[in-house]
């Protein structure tokens, strides 16, 4: 089956907005700062990095979360290899990704490597000190079939009100099933049904301060 592609509109020529879900791919204020607060800080990264550390993600989008993680890995001078697996139903093409990531000059060198890699063939990319796997298709089917186990999860689907499929309790159960003991998950949303889904799946869930104008977000730990 052929991949469905992202359907985009552009705000100010820089911020991609999904016309399918009517939601921007990253914060209109500072997408990189948002990623660092929501996904890195809430998963206690880079402090937990070690050789073989595995991050998994629902929603690859522009690749910004991956770039922020790779940048943090490099800055921490962690020895060994990072693994990053992302599930994406509606992938951007390399040109669109490059246009979106041009807004973040701090990670421009890594962005150029990423764009060059995803513009080629395949879905597993060896980028030197990191292995990136982008699994295309509906995560509700792809994640149960995945044989990996993550130390940290980035739950980054579009708004639960607009993209409820990526926040279903059954999918949160699969996230839990593919989380190492002591592993963590983080998401920008504090929606009650998302938190309950994570709790029912076995996570210890806390509501913590969100980014920018967003009062709260969610952090979860697998006991």
CSV table of C-alpha atoms in Angstrom, one decimal:
chain,number,residue,atom,x,y,z
A,1,UNK,CA,0.0,0.0,0.0
A,2,UNK,CA,1.3,3.4,-0.9
A,3,UNK,CA,2.1,5.9,1.9
A,4,UNK,CA,-0.4,8.7,2.4
A,5,UNK,CA,1.5,12.0,2.3
A,6,UNK,CA,1.2,14.9,4.6
A,7,UNK,CA,-1.3,17.6,3.5
A,8,UNK,CA,0.3,21.0,4.4
A,9,UNK,CA,-0.5,24.6,4.6
A,10,UNK,CA,2.2,27.1,5.5
A,11,UNK,CA,1.9,29.9,8.1
A,12,UNK,CA,4.3,32.8,7.4
A,13,UNK,CA,6.1,30.4,5.0
A,14,UNK,CA,7.8,28.7,7.9
A,15,UNK,CA,5.3,26.9,10.2
A,16,UNK,CA,3.7,23.8,8.6
A,17,UNK,CA,0.1,23.2,9.5
A,18,UNK,CA,-1.6,19.9,8.8
A,19,UNK,CA,-4.7,20.7,6.7
A,20,UNK,CA,-5.9,17.1,7.5
A,21,UNK,CA,-5.9,17.8,11.2
A,22,UNK,CA,-6.0,21.6,11.2
A,23,UNK,CA,-3.1,21.7,13.7
A,24,UNK,CA,0.5,23.1,13.5
A,25,UNK,CA,3.5,20.7,13.6
A,26,UNK,CA,5.2,22.7,16.3
A,27,UNK,CA,4.8,25.7,18.5
A,28,UNK,CA,4.3,29.0,16.8
A,29,UNK,CA,6.4,30.6,19.5
A,30,UNK,CA,9.6,28.4,19.5
A,31,UNK,CA,9.3,24.8,18.2
A,32,UNK,CA,12.8,23.8,19.3
A,33,UNK,CA,12.4,25.2,22.8
A,34,UNK,CA,9.0,23.4,23.0
A,35,UNK,CA,10.6,20.1,22.0
A,36,UNK,CA,13.3,20.5,24.6
A,37,UNK,CA,10.8,21.2,27.4
A,38,UNK,CA,8.2,18.7,26.5
A,39,UNK,CA,10.2,15.7,25.3
A,40,UNK,CA,13.8,16.0,26.5
A,41,UNK,CA,13.3,17.6,29.9
A,42,UNK,CA,10.2,15.5,30.8
A,43,UNK,CA,12.1,12.3,29.9
A,44,UNK,CA,15.1,13.4,31.9
A,45,UNK,CA,17.3,13.7,28.8
A,46,UNK,CA,20.2,13.9,28.2
A,47,UNK,CA,21.0,12.8,31.8
A,48,UNK,CA,19.7,9.2,31.1
A,49,UNK,CA,21.6,8.8,27.8
A,50,UNK,CA,23.8,5.7,27.5
A,51,UNK,CA,25.1,3.5,24.7
A,52,UNK,CA,22.1,1.8,23.1
A,53,UNK,CA,19.5,4.2,24.6
A,54,UNK,CA,16.3,3.9,22.5
A,55,UNK,CA,13.8,6.7,22.0
A,56,UNK,CA,10.5,5.9,20.3
A,57,UNK,CA,7.9,8.4,19.0
A,58,UNK,CA,4.4,8.6,17.8
A,59,UNK,CA,4.4,11.2,15.0
A,60,UNK,CA,7.7,11.9,13.2
A,61,UNK,CA,6.4,15.1,11.5
A,62,UNK,CA,9.1,17.5,10.5
A,63,UNK,CA,11.8,15.5,12.3
A,64,UNK,CA,12.4,18.3,14.8
A,65,UNK,CA,12.1,16.1,17.9
A,66,UNK,CA,14.6,13.7,16.4
A,67,UNK,CA,17.0,16.6,15.6
A,68,UNK,CA,16.7,18.0,19.1
A,69,UNK,CA,17.5,14.6,20.6
A,70,UNK,CA,20.4,14.0,18.3
A,71,UNK,CA,21.8,17.4,19.0
A,72,UNK,CA,21.5,16.7,22.8
A,73,UNK,CA,23.2,13.4,22.3
A,74,UNK,CA,26.1,15.1,20.5
A,75,UNK,CA,26.3,17.9,23.1
A,76,UNK,CA,26.4,15.4,25.9
A,77,UNK,CA,29.3,13.6,24.2
A,78,UNK,CA,27.7,10.2,24.9
A,79,UNK,CA,29.8,7.3,23.8
A,80,UNK,CA,28.1,4.7,21.7
A,81,UNK,CA,25.0,4.7,19.6
A,82,UNK,CA,21.5,6.2,20.0
A,83,UNK,CA,18.5,4.5,18.5
A,84,UNK,CA,15.4,6.5,17.5
A,85,UNK,CA,12.3,4.9,16.1
A,86,UNK,CA,9.3,6.9,14.9
A,87,UNK,CA,5.9,5.9,13.7
A,88,UNK,CA,4.4,8.2,11.0
A,89,UNK,CA,1.2,7.7,9.1
A,90,UNK,CA,1.5,10.8,6.8
A,91,UNK,CA,5.1,11.5,6.0
A,92,UNK,CA,6.4,14.8,4.7
A,93,UNK,CA,8.7,14.7,1.7
A,94,UNK,CA,12.3,15.8,2.0
A,95,UNK,CA,11.7,19.2,0.4
A,96,UNK,CA,8.8,20.1,2.8
A,97,UNK,CA,10.9,18.9,5.8
A,98,UNK,CA,13.8,21.1,4.7
A,99,UNK,CA,11.5,24.1,4.4
A,100,UNK,CA,10.1,23.5,7.9
A,101,UNK,CA,13.5,22.9,9.6
A,102,UNK,CA,15.0,26.0,8.0
A,103,UNK,CA,13.4,27.9,10.9
A,104,UNK,CA,15.9,26.4,13.3
A,105,UNK,CA,19.5,27.4,12.4
A,106,UNK,CA,20.9,25.9,15.6
A,107,UNK,CA,20.4,22.4,14.2
A,108,UNK,CA,20.9,23.3,10.6
A,109,UNK,CA,23.9,21.0,10.1
A,110,UNK,CA,22.1,18.0,11.5
A,111,UNK,CA,19.0,18.9,9.6
A,112,UNK,CA,20.9,18.8,6.3
A,113,UNK,CA,22.1,15.3,7.1
A,114,UNK,CA,18.5,14.2,8.0
A,115,UNK,CA,17.0,15.7,4.9
A,116,UNK,CA,19.6,14.1,2.7
A,117,UNK,CA,19.0,10.7,4.3
A,118,UNK,CA,15.2,10.7,4.1
A,119,UNK,CA,15.3,11.9,0.6
A,120,UNK,CA,16.8,8.5,-0.4
A,121,UNK,CA,15.5,5.0,-0.3
A,122,UNK,CA,14.6,3.0,2.7
A,123,UNK,CA,13.2,3.6,6.2
A,124,UNK,CA,16.3,2.8,8.4
A,125,UNK,CA,19.0,5.4,8.3
A,126,UNK,CA,22.6,5.1,9.7
A,127,UNK,CA,23.6,8.6,10.6
A,128,UNK,CA,26.9,7.7,12.3
A,129,UNK,CA,26.2,7.8,16.0
A,130,UNK,CA,22.5,7.3,15.7
A,131,UNK,CA,20.2,4.9,13.9
A,132,UNK,CA,16.9,6.4,12.8
A,133,UNK,CA,14.0,4.1,11.9
A,134,UNK,CA,10.8,5.7,10.5
A,135,UNK,CA,8.0,3.3,10.3
A,136,UNK,CA,5.3,4.5,7.9
A,137,UNK,CA,1.6,3.6,8.4
A,138,UNK,CA,-1.1,3.6,11.1
A,139,UNK,CA,0.6,3.2,14.5
A,140,UNK,CA,-2.4,1.2,15.7
A,141,UNK,CA,-1.3,-1.6,13.4
A,142,UNK,CA,2.4,-0.9,13.2
A,143,UNK,CA,3.2,-0.6,16.9
A,144,UNK,CA,1.8,-4.0,17.9
A,145,UNK,CA,4.0,-5.6,15.2
A,146,UNK,CA,7.1,-3.8,16.4
A,147,UNK,CA,9.7,-5.9,18.2
A,148,UNK,CA,11.5,-3.0,19.9
A,149,UNK,CA,11.4,-1.7,23.4
A,150,UNK,CA,11.9,2.0,24.2
A,151,UNK,CA,13.6,3.7,27.2
A,152,UNK,CA,11.7,6.9,26.4
A,153,UNK,CA,8.6,7.8,24.4
A,154,UNK,CA,7.7,11.0,22.7
A,155,UNK,CA,3.9,11.0,22.3
A,156,UNK,CA,3.5,13.7,19.6
A,157,UNK,CA,0.4,13.1,17.6
A,158,UNK,CA,-1.8,16.1,16.7
A,159,UNK,CA,-4.2,17.4,19.2
A,160,UNK,CA,-6.3,14.6,20.9
A,161,UNK,CA,-9.5,16.5,19.9
A,162,UNK,CA,-8.5,16.5,16.3
A,163,UNK,CA,-6.5,13.2,16.0
A,164,UNK,CA,-8.1,10.9,18.6
A,165,UNK,CA,-6.9,7.8,16.8
A,166,UNK,CA,-3.3,8.3,18.0
A,167,UNK,CA,-4.4,8.6,21.7
A,168,UNK,CA,-6.7,5.6,22.0
A,169,UNK,CA,-6.4,3.5,25.2
A,170,UNK,CA,-5.5,0.4,23.2
A,171,UNK,CA,-2.5,2.3,21.6
A,172,UNK,CA,-1.4,3.6,25.0
A,173,UNK,CA,-1.4,0.0,26.1
A,174,UNK,CA,0.9,-0.9,23.2
A,175,UNK,CA,3.2,2.0,24.2
A,176,UNK,CA,3.4,0.5,27.7
A,177,UNK,CA,4.0,-2.9,26.3
A,178,UNK,CA,7.0,-1.6,24.4
A,179,UNK,CA,8.5,0.4,27.3
A,180,UNK,CA,11.4,-0.8,29.3
A,181,UNK,CA,11.1,-1.0,33.1
A,182,UNK,CA,11.9,2.4,34.5
A,183,UNK,CA,11.2,3.9,31.1
A,184,UNK,CA,9.3,7.1,30.6
A,185,UNK,CA,6.9,8.8,28.3
A,186,UNK,CA,6.0,12.5,27.8
A,187,UNK,CA,3.5,14.5,25.8
A,188,UNK,CA,2.4,18.1,25.5
A,189,UNK,CA,-1.3,17.2,26.2
A,190,UNK,CA,-2.8,17.0,29.6
A,191,UNK,CA,-6.2,15.7,28.3
A,192,UNK,CA,-7.8,13.5,31.0
A,193,UNK,CA,-8.6,10.6,28.7
A,194,UNK,CA,-4.9,10.4,27.6
A,195,UNK,CA,-3.7,10.4,31.2
A,196,UNK,CA,-6.2,7.8,32.2
A,197,UNK,CA,-5.2,5.7,29.2
A,198,UNK,CA,-1.6,5.8,30.3
A,199,UNK,CA,-2.5,5.0,33.9
A,200,UNK,CA,-4.7,2.0,32.9
A,201,UNK,CA,-1.7,0.8,30.8
A,202,UNK,CA,0.5,0.7,33.9
A,203,UNK,CA,2.3,4.0,33.9
A,204,UNK,CA,2.6,6.3,36.9
A,205,UNK,CA,1.3,9.5,35.5
A,206,UNK,CA,1.9,13.1,36.7
A,207,UNK,CA,0.7,16.4,35.3
A,208,UNK,CA,3.6,18.9,35.1
A,209,UNK,CA,4.0,22.5,33.8
A,210,UNK,CA,3.6,22.8,30.1
A,211,UNK,CA,5.5,25.0,27.5
A,212,UNK,CA,4.7,28.6,26.9
A,213,UNK,CA,1.1,29.4,27.2
A,214,UNK,CA,0.1,25.8,27.9
A,215,UNK,CA,-0.4,25.4,31.6
A,216,UNK,CA,0.1,21.6,31.9
A,217,UNK,CA,1.5,18.6,30.1
A,218,UNK,CA,1.9,14.9,31.0
A,219,UNK,CA,4.9,12.8,32.2
A,220,UNK,CA,4.6,9.1,32.7
A,221,UNK,CA,7.0,6.5,34.3
A,222,UNK,CA,6.9,2.7,33.9
A,223,UNK,CA,7.5,1.3,37.4
